[in-house]
Amino acid sequence: MSAAAPTRDLAPRGPAPDAAEATPRRRAIGRPSPWVYVLAAIVVFFTLLPVLVGVIGGFRTNAQLAENPAGWPDPWVFDNYLNVLQGSQFWRYTLNSVAIATMSTVLVVVCGIMAAYPLARYQFRGREGLFTIFVMGLLFPATVAVIPLFIITTRELHLGNTWAGIALPQAAFALPLTVVILRPFLQAIPKELEEAAMLDGTGRIGFFWRILLPLSRPGMVTVGVLAFVGSWNAYLLPLLLLQGDMRTLPLGVADFSSEHASDTAGVFAFTTLSMIPALIFFLTAQKQIVGGLQGAVKG
């Protein structure tokens, strides 16, 4: 006699209680609360409100501003912006700011990537201690060293009232943040990639130029934009070292505000135009900035 085959329960079985509850719970965790968007919208509104007031104020007359400071242009006036753009003073200040910010950015990116590369890829004695020095540099404000910088730049280096006299100190103070951002980014690059390059006959310098630099482009753009915007907005050091036609755009805004204190609409127009170059530069590279910061965090 053959043994009876074991009966199988053909009734459909639902998912386990834990699995059924895990999916909605996981979705709930991954979806931000609507209050997060409301709070973000409030923060963005109050952040952009002064900027919008300045931009719109440049399209109004002084009489309109005196009558209703928070009103809308009626009619729209373009003379304030045209007067600023037609004057040579604005373009002279802009040229100085662009030149100093570009020099500072190039120095920061070149020196930063060269300093972060051995700290990220080499194993040597005292590596962490050297990196700690760069981290401690973040705690050292530039205002503390203003007087020594003024003495060294003007008396020792003879770079007073020059572009290089501003670009060099600004690059030095931006270097710690650059190394802190680039080091974890470079550490995240797989070592297998470097080993494969070595097997193909590429040395460390060749790996640095041919492979590591192209892969580090998001991080380099990130630190470059931060250095450019920081140099563009610098005020104290240019105030002490620059005079006359060599002054930068932030100093030009202060000078224009003092000389045209009664022309409030013109001051709004001058201030708005001074923000545009840095804003365009930042918006153009925003995707690279996000990628660079993500790489630094993952590293």
PDB file of C-alpha atoms in Angstrom:
ATOM      1  CA  MET A   1       0.000   0.000   0.000  1.00  0.00           C
ATOM      2  CA  SER A   2       1.297   3.400  -0.837  1.00  0.00           C
ATOM      3  CA  ALA A   3       1.416   6.007   1.875  1.00  0.00           C
ATOM      4  CA  ALA A   4      -1.018   8.849   1.536  1.00  0.00           C
ATOM      5  CA  ALA A   5       0.620  12.010   0.250  1.00  0.00           C
ATOM      6  CA  PRO A   6       0.650  14.861   2.786  1.00  0.00           C
ATOM      7  CA  THR A   7      -2.041  17.347   2.157  1.00  0.00           C
ATOM      8  CA  ARG A   8      -0.988  20.921   1.357  1.00  0.00           C
ATOM      9  CA  ASP A   9      -2.786  23.979   2.485  1.00  0.00           C
ATOM     10  CA  LEU A  10      -3.701  25.706  -0.770  1.00  0.00           C
ATOM     11  CA  ALA A  11      -5.373  28.635   0.917  1.00  0.00           C
ATOM     12  CA  PRO A  12      -3.692  31.918  -0.037  1.00  0.00           C
ATOM     13  CA  ARG A  13      -1.556  33.324   2.637  1.00  0.00           C
ATOM     14  CA  GLY A  14      -1.277  37.051   3.142  1.00  0.00           C
ATOM     15  CA  PRO A  15       1.950  38.824   3.950  1.00  0.00           C
ATOM     16  CA  ALA A  16       3.334  38.502   7.407  1.00  0.00           C
ATOM     17  CA  PRO A  17       2.023  41.143   9.821  1.00  0.00           C
ATOM     18  CA  ASP A  18       5.467  42.610  10.266  1.00  0.00           C
ATOM     19  CA  ALA A  19       6.089  42.859   6.515  1.00  0.00           C
ATOM     20  CA  ALA A  20       2.661  44.368   5.886  1.00  0.00           C
ATOM     21  CA  GLU A  21       3.265  47.064   8.465  1.00  0.00           C
ATOM     22  CA  ALA A  22       6.854  47.732   7.389  1.00  0.00           C
ATOM     23  CA  THR A  23       6.012  49.045   3.913  1.00  0.00           C
ATOM     24  CA  PRO A  24       3.661  51.889   4.951  1.00  0.00           C
ATOM     25  CA  ARG A  25       5.915  52.702   7.871  1.00  0.00           C
ATOM     26  CA  ARG A  26       8.944  52.874   5.585  1.00  0.00           C
ATOM     27  CA  ARG A  27       7.074  55.126   3.180  1.00  0.00           C
ATOM     28  CA  ALA A  28       5.984  57.380   6.004  1.00  0.00           C
ATOM     29  CA  ILE A  29       9.567  57.788   7.162  1.00  0.00           C
ATOM     30  CA  GLY A  30      10.873  58.602   3.681  1.00  0.00           C
ATOM     31  CA  ARG A  31       8.189  61.226   2.924  1.00  0.00           C
ATOM     32  CA  PRO A  32       8.784  64.658   4.501  1.00  0.00           C
ATOM     33  CA  SER A  33       5.991  66.209   6.479  1.00  0.00           C
ATOM     34  CA  PRO A  34       4.037  69.028   4.790  1.00  0.00           C
ATOM     35  CA  TRP A  35       5.128  71.286   7.644  1.00  0.00           C
ATOM     36  CA  VAL A  36       8.712  70.933   6.432  1.00  0.00           C
ATOM     37  CA  TYR A  37       7.782  72.566   3.136  1.00  0.00           C
ATOM     38  CA  VAL A  38       5.802  75.271   4.931  1.00  0.00           C
ATOM     39  CA  LEU A  39       8.748  76.063   7.197  1.00  0.00           C
ATOM     40  CA  ALA A  40      11.150  76.064   4.228  1.00  0.00           C
ATOM     41  CA  ALA A  41       8.857  78.443   2.314  1.00  0.00           C
ATOM     42  CA  ILE A  42       8.743  80.830   5.292  1.00  0.00           C
ATOM     43  CA  VAL A  43      12.539  80.807   5.624  1.00  0.00           C
ATOM     44  CA  VAL A  44      12.992  81.418   1.873  1.00  0.00           C
ATOM     45  CA  PHE A  45      10.466  84.253   1.951  1.00  0.00           C
ATOM     46  CA  PHE A  46      12.153  86.147   4.780  1.00  0.00           C
ATOM     47  CA  THR A  47      15.576  85.476   3.246  1.00  0.00           C
ATOM     48  CA  LEU A  48      14.651  86.852  -0.172  1.00  0.00           C
ATOM     49  CA  LEU A  49      12.458  89.684   1.089  1.00  0.00           C
ATOM     50  CA  PRO A  50      15.316  92.208   1.604  1.00  0.00           C
ATOM     51  CA  VAL A  51      16.759  91.304  -1.789  1.00  0.00           C
ATOM     52  CA  LEU A  52      13.408  91.790  -3.517  1.00  0.00           C
ATOM     53  CA  VAL A  53      12.894  95.115  -1.760  1.00  0.00           C
ATOM     54  CA  GLY A  54      16.286  96.295  -3.029  1.00  0.00           C
ATOM     55  CA  VAL A  55      15.708  95.075  -6.588  1.00  0.00           C
ATOM     56  CA  ILE A  56      12.237  96.593  -6.841  1.00  0.00           C
ATOM     57  CA  GLY A  57      13.382  99.767  -5.097  1.00  0.00           C
ATOM     58  CA  GLY A  58      15.843 100.352  -7.926  1.00  0.00           C
ATOM     59  CA  PHE A  59      12.896 100.675 -10.330  1.00  0.00           C
ATOM     60  CA  ARG A  60      11.266 103.449  -8.272  1.00  0.00           C
ATOM     61  CA  THR A  61      11.937 107.127  -7.817  1.00  0.00           C
ATOM     62  CA  ASN A  62      12.980 108.722  -4.568  1.00  0.00           C
ATOM     63  CA  ALA A  63       9.584 110.398  -4.354  1.00  0.00           C
ATOM     64  CA  GLN A  64       7.842 107.032  -4.584  1.00  0.00           C
ATOM     65  CA  LEU A  65      10.110 105.595  -1.897  1.00  0.00           C
ATOM     66  CA  ALA A  66       9.418 108.530   0.402  1.00  0.00           C
ATOM     67  CA  GLU A  67       5.677 108.271  -0.139  1.00  0.00           C
ATOM     68  CA  ASN A  68       5.419 104.493   0.287  1.00  0.00           C
ATOM     69  CA  PRO A  69       8.654 102.594   1.059  1.00  0.00           C
ATOM     70  CA  ALA A  70       7.012  99.170   0.604  1.00  0.00           C
ATOM     71  CA  GLY A  71       4.982 100.015  -2.485  1.00  0.00           C
ATOM     72  CA  TRP A  72       5.156  98.797  -6.059  1.00  0.00           C
ATOM     73  CA  PRO A  73       6.785 100.865  -8.838  1.00  0.00           C
ATOM     74  CA  ASP A  74       4.190 103.081 -10.507  1.00  0.00           C
ATOM     75  CA  PRO A  75       5.457 103.771 -13.088  1.00  0.00           C
ATOM     76  CA  TRP A  76       8.546 101.603 -13.533  1.00  0.00           C
ATOM     77  CA  VAL A  77      11.726 103.685 -13.743  1.00  0.00           C
ATOM     78  CA  PHE A  78      14.841 102.285 -15.454  1.00  0.00           C
ATOM     79  CA  ASP A  79      17.015 105.386 -15.173  1.00  0.00           C
ATOM     80  CA  ASN A  80      18.568 104.298 -11.875  1.00  0.00           C
ATOM     81  CA  TYR A  81      20.044 101.116 -13.352  1.00  0.00           C
ATOM     82  CA  LEU A  82      21.024 102.840 -16.591  1.00  0.00           C
ATOM     83  CA  ASN A  83      22.880 105.589 -14.718  1.00  0.00           C
ATOM     84  CA  VAL A  84      24.880 103.005 -12.773  1.00  0.00           C
ATOM     85  CA  LEU A  85      25.734 100.982 -15.881  1.00  0.00           C
ATOM     86  CA  GLN A  86      26.734 104.057 -17.862  1.00  0.00           C
ATOM     87  CA  GLY A  87      29.114 105.259 -15.176  1.00  0.00           C
ATOM     88  CA  SER A  88      32.757 104.186 -15.232  1.00  0.00           C
ATOM     89  CA  GLN A  89      32.910 103.890 -11.457  1.00  0.00           C
ATOM     90  CA  PHE A  90      30.802 100.728 -11.319  1.00  0.00           C
ATOM     91  CA  TRP A  91      32.797  98.927 -14.021  1.00  0.00           C
ATOM     92  CA  ARG A  92      36.116  99.865 -12.407  1.00  0.00           C
ATOM     93  CA  TYR A  93      35.012  98.384  -9.090  1.00  0.00           C
ATOM     94  CA  THR A  94      33.660  95.314 -10.885  1.00  0.00           C
ATOM     95  CA  LEU A  95      36.942  94.735 -12.717  1.00  0.00           C
ATOM     96  CA  ASN A  96      38.876  94.856  -9.450  1.00  0.00           C
ATOM     97  CA  SER A  97      36.496  92.430  -7.748  1.00  0.00           C
ATOM     98  CA  VAL A  98      36.540  89.981 -10.655  1.00  0.00           C
ATOM     99  CA  ALA A  99      40.338  90.044 -10.901  1.00  0.00           C
ATOM    100  CA  ILE A 100      40.906  89.551  -7.168  1.00  0.00           C
ATOM    101  CA  ALA A 101      38.234  86.861  -6.837  1.00  0.00           C
ATOM    102  CA  THR A 102      39.594  84.970  -9.862  1.00  0.00           C
ATOM    103  CA  MET A 103      43.165  85.062  -8.593  1.00  0.00           C
ATOM    104  CA  SER A 104      42.082  83.950  -5.146  1.00  0.00           C
ATOM    105  CA  THR A 105      39.928  81.133  -6.538  1.00  0.00           C
ATOM    106  CA  VAL A 106      42.706  79.775  -8.753  1.00  0.00           C
ATOM    107  CA  LEU A 107      45.160  79.780  -5.847  1.00  0.00           C
ATOM    108  CA  VAL A 108      42.670  78.090  -3.534  1.00  0.00           C
ATOM    109  CA  VAL A 109      41.753  75.320  -5.978  1.00  0.00           C
ATOM    110  CA  VAL A 110      45.318  74.573  -7.103  1.00  0.00           C
ATOM    111  CA  CYS A 111      46.910  74.658  -3.659  1.00  0.00           C
ATOM    112  CA  GLY A 112      43.916  72.962  -2.024  1.00  0.00           C
ATOM    113  CA  ILE A 113      43.863  69.944  -4.339  1.00  0.00           C
ATOM    114  CA  MET A 114      47.624  69.543  -4.084  1.00  0.00           C
ATOM    115  CA  ALA A 115      47.467  69.661  -0.276  1.00  0.00           C
ATOM    116  CA  ALA A 116      44.448  67.388   0.028  1.00  0.00           C
ATOM    117  CA  TYR A 117      45.844  64.716  -2.314  1.00  0.00           C
ATOM    118  CA  PRO A 118      48.666  63.432  -0.053  1.00  0.00           C
ATOM    119  CA  LEU A 119      46.494  63.835   3.041  1.00  0.00           C
ATOM    120  CA  ALA A 120      43.840  61.638   1.444  1.00  0.00           C
ATOM    121  CA  ARG A 121      45.810  59.040  -0.565  1.00  0.00           C
ATOM    122  CA  TYR A 122      49.210  58.700   1.145  1.00  0.00           C
ATOM    123  CA  GLN A 123      50.053  56.962   4.390  1.00  0.00           C
ATOM    124  CA  PHE A 124      52.823  58.754   6.261  1.00  0.00           C
ATOM    125  CA  ARG A 125      53.731  59.633   9.799  1.00  0.00           C
ATOM    126  CA  GLY A 126      52.033  62.727  11.144  1.00  0.00           C
ATOM    127  CA  ARG A 127      49.336  62.797   8.478  1.00  0.00           C
ATOM    128  CA  GLU A 128      46.443  63.217  10.900  1.00  0.00           C
ATOM    129  CA  GLY A 129      48.324  65.834  12.887  1.00  0.00           C
ATOM    130  CA  LEU A 130      48.921  67.838   9.722  1.00  0.00           C
ATOM    131  CA  PHE A 131      45.253  67.577   8.815  1.00  0.00           C
ATOM    132  CA  THR A 132      44.351  68.754  12.318  1.00  0.00           C
ATOM    133  CA  ILE A 133      46.320  71.935  11.676  1.00  0.00           C
ATOM    134  CA  PHE A 134      44.129  72.647   8.659  1.00  0.00           C
ATOM    135  CA  VAL A 135      41.016  71.958  10.745  1.00  0.00           C
ATOM    136  CA  MET A 136      42.227  74.354  13.422  1.00  0.00           C
ATOM    137  CA  GLY A 137      42.639  76.961  10.713  1.00  0.00           C
ATOM    138  CA  LEU A 138      38.831  77.090  10.484  1.00  0.00           C
ATOM    139  CA  LEU A 139      38.793  78.514  14.018  1.00  0.00           C
ATOM    140  CA  PHE A 140      41.190  81.347  13.157  1.00  0.00           C
ATOM    141  CA  PRO A 141      39.217  84.391  11.938  1.00  0.00           C
ATOM    142  CA  ALA A 142      40.758  86.749   9.440  1.00  0.00           C
ATOM    143  CA  THR A 143      39.934  89.767  11.583  1.00  0.00           C
ATOM    144  CA  VAL A 144      42.487  88.662  14.188  1.00  0.00           C
ATOM    145  CA  ALA A 145      45.319  88.807  11.640  1.00  0.00           C
ATOM    146  CA  VAL A 146      44.357  92.037   9.916  1.00  0.00           C
ATOM    147  CA  ILE A 147      47.113  94.165  11.475  1.00  0.00           C
ATOM    148  CA  PRO A 148      49.931  91.609  10.884  1.00  0.00           C
ATOM    149  CA  LEU A 149      48.677  91.087   7.333  1.00  0.00           C
ATOM    150  CA  PHE A 150      48.682  94.816   6.721  1.00  0.00           C
ATOM    151  CA  ILE A 151      52.293  95.117   7.948  1.00  0.00           C
ATOM    152  CA  ILE A 152      53.560  92.081   6.017  1.00  0.00           C
ATOM    153  CA  THR A 153      51.749  92.956   2.798  1.00  0.00           C
ATOM    154  CA  THR A 154      52.717  96.613   2.685  1.00  0.00           C
ATOM    155  CA  ARG A 155      56.199  96.662   4.267  1.00  0.00           C
ATOM    156  CA  GLU A 156      57.643  93.212   3.613  1.00  0.00           C
ATOM    157  CA  LEU A 157      56.030  92.138   0.336  1.00  0.00           C
ATOM    158  CA  HIS A 158      55.362  95.645  -1.039  1.00  0.00           C
ATOM    159  CA  LEU A 159      51.963  94.525  -2.332  1.00  0.00           C
ATOM    160  CA  GLY A 160      49.880  97.300  -0.854  1.00  0.00           C
ATOM    161  CA  ASN A 161      47.056  98.590  -3.054  1.00  0.00           C
ATOM    162  CA  THR A 162      47.467  95.692  -5.524  1.00  0.00           C
ATOM    163  CA  TRP A 163      45.310  92.758  -6.578  1.00  0.00           C
ATOM    164  CA  ALA A 164      47.880  90.215  -5.411  1.00  0.00           C
ATOM    165  CA  GLY A 165      48.058  91.817  -1.973  1.00  0.00           C
ATOM    166  CA  ILE A 166      44.384  90.935  -1.436  1.00  0.00           C
ATOM    167  CA  ALA A 167      44.243  87.629  -3.311  1.00  0.00           C
ATOM    168  CA  LEU A 168      47.103  85.961  -1.413  1.00  0.00           C
ATOM    169  CA  PRO A 169      45.699  86.440   2.138  1.00  0.00           C
ATOM    170  CA  GLN A 170      42.191  85.553   1.005  1.00  0.00           C
ATOM    171  CA  ALA A 171      43.454  82.326  -0.560  1.00  0.00           C
ATOM    172  CA  ALA A 172      45.392  81.494   2.607  1.00  0.00           C
ATOM    173  CA  PHE A 173      42.328  81.862   4.815  1.00  0.00           C
ATOM    174  CA  ALA A 174      40.152  79.869   2.389  1.00  0.00           C
ATOM    175  CA  LEU A 175      42.646  76.998   2.187  1.00  0.00           C
ATOM    176  CA  PRO A 176      41.641  75.188   5.446  1.00  0.00           C
ATOM    177  CA  LEU A 177      38.009  74.837   4.379  1.00  0.00           C
ATOM    178  CA  THR A 178      39.151  73.712   0.936  1.00  0.00           C
ATOM    179  CA  VAL A 179      41.309  70.925   2.338  1.00  0.00           C
ATOM    180  CA  VAL A 180      38.587  69.832   4.771  1.00  0.00           C
ATOM    181  CA  ILE A 181      36.096  69.493   1.900  1.00  0.00           C
ATOM    182  CA  LEU A 182      38.422  67.898  -0.651  1.00  0.00           C
ATOM    183  CA  ARG A 183      40.129  65.338   1.591  1.00  0.00           C
ATOM    184  CA  PRO A 184      37.079  63.088   2.249  1.00  0.00           C
ATOM    185  CA  PHE A 185      36.055  63.555  -1.377  1.00  0.00           C
ATOM    186  CA  LEU A 186      39.406  62.203  -2.573  1.00  0.00           C
ATOM    187  CA  GLN A 187      39.309  59.402  -0.009  1.00  0.00           C
ATOM    188  CA  ALA A 188      36.035  58.184  -1.507  1.00  0.00           C
ATOM    189  CA  ILE A 189      37.741  57.393  -4.832  1.00  0.00           C
ATOM    190  CA  PRO A 190      38.310  53.596  -4.852  1.00  0.00           C
ATOM    191  CA  LYS A 191      41.850  52.422  -4.292  1.00  0.00           C
ATOM    192  CA  GLU A 192      41.272  49.679  -6.868  1.00  0.00           C
ATOM    193  CA  LEU A 193      41.174  52.400  -9.506  1.00  0.00           C
ATOM    194  CA  GLU A 194      44.606  53.613  -8.470  1.00  0.00           C
ATOM    195  CA  GLU A 195      45.969  50.057  -8.357  1.00  0.00           C
ATOM    196  CA  ALA A 196      44.666  49.381 -11.867  1.00  0.00           C
ATOM    197  CA  ALA A 197      46.344  52.557 -13.082  1.00  0.00           C
ATOM    198  CA  MET A 198      49.605  51.468 -11.462  1.00  0.00           C
ATOM    199  CA  LEU A 199      49.411  48.115 -13.236  1.00  0.00           C
ATOM    200  CA  ASP A 200      49.051  49.953 -16.535  1.00  0.00           C
ATOM    201  CA  GLY A 201      52.279  51.809 -15.839  1.00  0.00           C
ATOM    202  CA  THR A 202      50.828  55.084 -14.547  1.00  0.00           C
ATOM    203  CA  GLY A 203      52.739  56.666 -11.684  1.00  0.00           C
ATOM    204  CA  ARG A 204      51.315  58.657  -8.814  1.00  0.00           C
ATOM    205  CA  ILE A 205      51.708  61.956 -10.654  1.00  0.00           C
ATOM    206  CA  GLY A 206      50.076  60.513 -13.762  1.00  0.00           C
ATOM    207  CA  PHE A 207      47.200  59.147 -11.684  1.00  0.00           C
ATOM    208  CA  PHE A 208      46.798  62.575 -10.122  1.00  0.00           C
ATOM    209  CA  TRP A 209      46.644  64.450 -13.453  1.00  0.00           C
ATOM    210  CA  ARG A 210      44.842  61.938 -15.666  1.00  0.00           C
ATOM    211  CA  ILE A 211      42.372  60.231 -13.346  1.00  0.00           C
ATOM    212  CA  LEU A 212      42.013  61.948  -9.990  1.00  0.00           C
ATOM    213  CA  LEU A 213      41.583  65.515 -11.238  1.00  0.00           C
ATOM    214  CA  PRO A 214      38.741  64.682 -13.683  1.00  0.00           C
ATOM    215  CA  LEU A 215      36.973  62.646 -10.994  1.00  0.00           C
ATOM    216  CA  SER A 216      37.444  65.475  -8.487  1.00  0.00           C
ATOM    217  CA  ARG A 217      35.781  68.083 -10.667  1.00  0.00           C
ATOM    218  CA  PRO A 218      32.596  68.431  -8.509  1.00  0.00           C
ATOM    219  CA  GLY A 219      34.644  68.942  -5.368  1.00  0.00           C
ATOM    220  CA  MET A 220      36.958  71.425  -7.047  1.00  0.00           C
ATOM    221  CA  VAL A 221      34.003  73.397  -8.399  1.00  0.00           C
ATOM    222  CA  THR A 222      32.477  73.432  -4.922  1.00  0.00           C
ATOM    223  CA  VAL A 223      35.528  74.892  -3.205  1.00  0.00           C
ATOM    224  CA  GLY A 224      36.086  77.216  -6.158  1.00  0.00           C
ATOM    225  CA  VAL A 225      32.613  78.719  -5.884  1.00  0.00           C
ATOM    226  CA  LEU A 226      32.938  79.087  -2.111  1.00  0.00           C
ATOM    227  CA  ALA A 227      36.299  80.812  -2.532  1.00  0.00           C
ATOM    228  CA  PHE A 228      34.989  83.097  -5.289  1.00  0.00           C
ATOM    229  CA  VAL A 229      31.917  84.194  -3.335  1.00  0.00           C
ATOM    230  CA  GLY A 230      33.961  84.652  -0.154  1.00  0.00           C
ATOM    231  CA  SER A 231      36.494  86.804  -1.984  1.00  0.00           C
ATOM    232  CA  TRP A 232      33.763  88.753  -3.750  1.00  0.00           C
ATOM    233  CA  ASN A 233      32.070  89.636  -0.442  1.00  0.00           C
ATOM    234  CA  ALA A 234      35.290  90.433   1.452  1.00  0.00           C
ATOM    235  CA  TYR A 235      35.246  93.872   2.993  1.00  0.00           C
ATOM    236  CA  LEU A 236      37.670  94.374   5.894  1.00  0.00           C
ATOM    237  CA  LEU A 237      40.958  93.410   4.240  1.00  0.00           C
ATOM    238  CA  PRO A 238      40.297  95.363   0.995  1.00  0.00           C
ATOM    239  CA  LEU A 239      39.231  98.316   3.125  1.00  0.00           C
ATOM    240  CA  LEU A 240      42.675  98.436   4.759  1.00  0.00           C
ATOM    241  CA  LEU A 241      44.850  97.623   1.747  1.00  0.00           C
ATOM    242  CA  LEU A 242      43.096  99.190  -1.250  1.00  0.00           C
ATOM    243  CA  GLN A 243      42.691 102.838  -2.095  1.00  0.00           C
ATOM    244  CA  GLY A 244      41.259 104.938  -4.908  1.00  0.00           C
ATOM    245  CA  ASP A 245      40.615 103.172  -8.197  1.00  0.00           C
ATOM    246  CA  MET A 246      41.791  99.812  -6.822  1.00  0.00           C
ATOM    247  CA  ARG A 247      38.821  99.406  -4.463  1.00  0.00           C
ATOM    248  CA  THR A 248      36.489  96.437  -4.900  1.00  0.00           C
ATOM    249  CA  LEU A 249      32.755  96.401  -5.476  1.00  0.00           C
ATOM    250  CA  PRO A 250      31.676  96.017  -1.803  1.00  0.00           C
ATOM    251  CA  LEU A 251      33.776  99.080  -1.001  1.00  0.00           C
ATOM    252  CA  GLY A 252      32.262 100.774  -4.033  1.00  0.00           C
ATOM    253  CA  VAL A 253      28.781 100.154  -2.653  1.00  0.00           C
ATOM    254  CA  ALA A 254      29.784 101.800   0.623  1.00  0.00           C
ATOM    255  CA  ASP A 255      31.373 104.749  -1.210  1.00  0.00           C
ATOM    256  CA  PHE A 256      28.380 105.175  -3.492  1.00  0.00           C
ATOM    257  CA  SER A 257      26.011 105.067  -0.515  1.00  0.00           C
ATOM    258  CA  SER A 258      28.006 107.783   1.225  1.00  0.00           C
ATOM    259  CA  GLU A 259      28.318 110.026  -1.830  1.00  0.00           C
ATOM    260  CA  HIS A 260      24.667 109.614  -2.851  1.00  0.00           C
ATOM    261  CA  ALA A 261      23.012 109.349   0.538  1.00  0.00           C
ATOM    262  CA  SER A 262      19.972 111.262  -0.693  1.00  0.00           C
ATOM    263  CA  ASP A 263      19.559 109.071  -3.789  1.00  0.00           C
ATOM    264  CA  THR A 264      18.038 105.996  -2.157  1.00  0.00           C
ATOM    265  CA  ALA A 265      16.768 104.519  -5.419  1.00  0.00           C
ATOM    266  CA  GLY A 266      20.222 104.854  -6.997  1.00  0.00           C
ATOM    267  CA  VAL A 267      21.803 103.094  -4.005  1.00  0.00           C
ATOM    268  CA  PHE A 268      19.296 100.245  -4.418  1.00  0.00           C
ATOM    269  CA  ALA A 269      20.216  99.945  -8.088  1.00  0.00           C
ATOM    270  CA  PHE A 270      23.973  99.995  -7.423  1.00  0.00           C
ATOM    271  CA  THR A 271      23.648  97.369  -4.664  1.00  0.00           C
ATOM    272  CA  THR A 272      21.479  95.098  -6.825  1.00  0.00           C
ATOM    273  CA  LEU A 273      23.880  95.192  -9.753  1.00  0.00           C
ATOM    274  CA  SER A 274      26.814  94.401  -7.459  1.00  0.00           C
ATOM    275  CA  MET A 275      25.164  91.102  -6.466  1.00  0.00           C
ATOM    276  CA  ILE A 276      24.527  89.834  -9.992  1.00  0.00           C
ATOM    277  CA  PRO A 277      28.008  88.475 -10.967  1.00  0.00           C
ATOM    278  CA  ALA A 278      28.413  86.338  -7.846  1.00  0.00           C
ATOM    279  CA  LEU A 279      24.795  85.186  -8.098  1.00  0.00           C
ATOM    280  CA  ILE A 280      25.216  84.110 -11.724  1.00  0.00           C
ATOM    281  CA  PHE A 281      28.450  82.318 -10.897  1.00  0.00           C
ATOM    282  CA  PHE A 282      26.798  80.477  -8.018  1.00  0.00           C
ATOM    283  CA  LEU A 283      23.655  79.460  -9.934  1.00  0.00           C
ATOM    284  CA  THR A 284      25.688  78.225 -12.901  1.00  0.00           C
ATOM    285  CA  ALA A 285      27.682  75.813 -10.747  1.00  0.00           C
ATOM    286  CA  GLN A 286      24.990  74.812  -8.241  1.00  0.00           C
ATOM    287  CA  LYS A 287      24.705  71.219  -9.515  1.00  0.00           C
ATOM    288  CA  GLN A 288      28.452  70.755  -9.252  1.00  0.00           C
ATOM    289  CA  ILE A 289      28.327  72.195  -5.729  1.00  0.00           C
ATOM    290  CA  VAL A 290      25.696  69.693  -4.597  1.00  0.00           C
ATOM    291  CA  GLY A 291      27.668  66.828  -6.132  1.00  0.00           C
ATOM    292  CA  GLY A 292      30.866  67.969  -4.474  1.00  0.00           C
ATOM    293  CA  LEU A 293      29.286  68.281  -1.036  1.00  0.00           C
ATOM    294  CA  GLN A 294      27.655  64.861  -1.395  1.00  0.00           C
ATOM    295  CA  GLY A 295      31.006  63.344  -2.287  1.00  0.00           C
ATOM    296  CA  ALA A 296      32.603  64.992   0.730  1.00  0.00           C
ATOM    297  CA  VAL A 297      29.885  63.688   3.046  1.00  0.00           C
ATOM    298  CA  LYS A 298      30.074  60.150   1.654  1.00  0.00           C
ATOM    299  CA  GLY A 299      33.834  60.184   2.049  1.00  0.00           C
TER     300      GLY A 299
END
